[in-house]
mmCIF file of C-alpha atoms in Angstrom:
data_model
loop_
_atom_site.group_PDB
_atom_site.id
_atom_site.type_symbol
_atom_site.label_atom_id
_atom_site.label_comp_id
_atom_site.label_asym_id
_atom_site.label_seq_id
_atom_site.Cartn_x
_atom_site.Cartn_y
_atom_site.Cartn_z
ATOM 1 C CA UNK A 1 157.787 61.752 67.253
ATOM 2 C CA UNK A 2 156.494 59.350 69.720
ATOM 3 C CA UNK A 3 153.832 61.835 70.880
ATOM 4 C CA UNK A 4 152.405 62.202 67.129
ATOM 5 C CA UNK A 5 152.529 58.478 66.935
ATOM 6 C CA UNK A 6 150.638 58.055 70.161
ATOM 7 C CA UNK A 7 147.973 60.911 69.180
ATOM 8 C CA UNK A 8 147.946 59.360 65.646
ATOM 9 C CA UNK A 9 147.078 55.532 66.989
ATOM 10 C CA UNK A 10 144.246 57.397 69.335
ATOM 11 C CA UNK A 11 142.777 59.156 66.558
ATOM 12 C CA UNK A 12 142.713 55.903 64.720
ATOM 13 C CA UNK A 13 141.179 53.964 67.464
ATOM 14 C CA UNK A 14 138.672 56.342 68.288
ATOM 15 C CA UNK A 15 137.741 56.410 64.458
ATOM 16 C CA UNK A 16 137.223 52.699 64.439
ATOM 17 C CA UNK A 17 135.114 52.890 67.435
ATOM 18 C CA UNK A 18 133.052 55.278 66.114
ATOM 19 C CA UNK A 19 132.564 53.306 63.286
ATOM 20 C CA UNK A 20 131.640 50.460 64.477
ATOM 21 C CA UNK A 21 128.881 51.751 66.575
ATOM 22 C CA UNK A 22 127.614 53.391 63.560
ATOM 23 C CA UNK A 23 127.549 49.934 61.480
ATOM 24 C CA UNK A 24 125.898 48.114 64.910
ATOM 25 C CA UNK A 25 123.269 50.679 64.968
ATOM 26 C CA UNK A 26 122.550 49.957 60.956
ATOM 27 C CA UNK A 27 122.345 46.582 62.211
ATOM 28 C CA UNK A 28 120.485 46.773 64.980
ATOM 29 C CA UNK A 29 117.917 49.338 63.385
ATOM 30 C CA UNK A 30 117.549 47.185 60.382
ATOM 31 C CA UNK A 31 118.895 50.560 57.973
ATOM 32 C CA UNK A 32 115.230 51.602 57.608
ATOM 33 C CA UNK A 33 114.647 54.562 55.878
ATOM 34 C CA UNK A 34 112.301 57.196 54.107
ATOM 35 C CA UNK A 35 113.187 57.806 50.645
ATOM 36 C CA UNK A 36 109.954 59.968 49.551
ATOM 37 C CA UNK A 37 107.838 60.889 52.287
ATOM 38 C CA UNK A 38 105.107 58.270 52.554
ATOM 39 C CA UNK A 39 105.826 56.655 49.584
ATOM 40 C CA UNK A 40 109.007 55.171 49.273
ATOM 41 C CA UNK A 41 110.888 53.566 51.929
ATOM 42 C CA UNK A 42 114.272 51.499 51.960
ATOM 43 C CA UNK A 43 116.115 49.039 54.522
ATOM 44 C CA UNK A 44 118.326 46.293 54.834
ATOM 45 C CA UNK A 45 117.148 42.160 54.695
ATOM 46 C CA UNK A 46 114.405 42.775 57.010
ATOM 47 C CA UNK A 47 112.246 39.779 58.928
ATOM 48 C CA UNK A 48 109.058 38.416 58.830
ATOM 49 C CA UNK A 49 108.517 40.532 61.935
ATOM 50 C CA UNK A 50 109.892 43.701 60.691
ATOM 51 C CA UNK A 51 108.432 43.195 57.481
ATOM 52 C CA UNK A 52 104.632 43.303 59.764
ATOM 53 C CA UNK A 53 105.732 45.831 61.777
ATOM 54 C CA UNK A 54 107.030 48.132 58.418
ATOM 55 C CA UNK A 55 103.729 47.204 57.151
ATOM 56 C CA UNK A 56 101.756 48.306 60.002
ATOM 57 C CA UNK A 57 103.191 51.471 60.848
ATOM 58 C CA UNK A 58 103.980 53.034 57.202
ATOM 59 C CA UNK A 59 101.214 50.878 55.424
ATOM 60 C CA UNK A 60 103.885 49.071 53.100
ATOM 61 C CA UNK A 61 101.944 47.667 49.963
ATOM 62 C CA UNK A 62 104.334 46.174 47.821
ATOM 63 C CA UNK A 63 108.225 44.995 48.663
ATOM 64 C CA UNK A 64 110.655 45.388 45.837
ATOM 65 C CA UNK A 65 113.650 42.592 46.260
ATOM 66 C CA UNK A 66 116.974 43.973 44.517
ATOM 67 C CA UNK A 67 118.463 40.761 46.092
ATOM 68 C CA UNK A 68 116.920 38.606 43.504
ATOM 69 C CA UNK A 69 114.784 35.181 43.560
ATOM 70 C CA UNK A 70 116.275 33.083 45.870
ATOM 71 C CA UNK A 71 113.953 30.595 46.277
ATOM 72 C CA UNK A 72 115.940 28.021 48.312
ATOM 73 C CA UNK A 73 117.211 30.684 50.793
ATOM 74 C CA UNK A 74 115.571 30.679 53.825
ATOM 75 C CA UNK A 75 115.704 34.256 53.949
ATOM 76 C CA UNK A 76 113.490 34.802 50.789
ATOM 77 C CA UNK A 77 111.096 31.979 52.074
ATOM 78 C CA UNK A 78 110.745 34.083 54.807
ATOM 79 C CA UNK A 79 110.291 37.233 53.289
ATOM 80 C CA UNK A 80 108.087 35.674 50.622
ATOM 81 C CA UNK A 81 105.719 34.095 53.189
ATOM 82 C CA UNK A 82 105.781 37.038 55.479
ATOM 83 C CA UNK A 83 104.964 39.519 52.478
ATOM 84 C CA UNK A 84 101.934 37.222 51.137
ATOM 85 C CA UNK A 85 100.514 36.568 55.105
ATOM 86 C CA UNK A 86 100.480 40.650 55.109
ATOM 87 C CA UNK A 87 98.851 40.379 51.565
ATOM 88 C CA UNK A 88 101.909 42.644 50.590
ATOM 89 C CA UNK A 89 102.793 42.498 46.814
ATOM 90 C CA UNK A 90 106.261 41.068 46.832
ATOM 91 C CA UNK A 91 108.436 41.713 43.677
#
């Protein structure tokens, strides 16, 4: 019994681990993604820098926020200003 236990408890921690380096990397890679091919594209909050760089390197055009208006956030100031400095429509 104490030897399933111990396997068990190994098992477990090995799962955590694993899934914690698989949320870091989501983190750390900012979650973005191609939907379509070329067209359609999907990530997490990103920054005003990541916003430029998405922009640059997949020619982003327009930003579709399923966050919502949040106008007092920093986080949509940011976004806002980054997407309008990029001349990015920002929706």
């Amino acid at each position: 019994m104490y030897r399933f236990l111990k396997l068990a408890g190994l098992a477990g921690c090995a799962a955590a681990v694993g899934l914690g380096t698989y949320l870091f990397a989501i983190q750390a890679t900012g979650n973005f993604a191609e939907v379509v091919p070329g067209t359609l594209y999907r990530s997490n909050q990103p920054t005003a820098l990541q916003v430029a760089d998405y922009a640059e390197r997949y020619g982003i055009k327009t930003i579709v926020n399923l966050r919502g208006s949040s106008e007092d956030a920093t986080w949509y100031k940011n976004e806002v200003a980054a997407a309008r400095s990029l001349n990015i429509k920002h929706i």
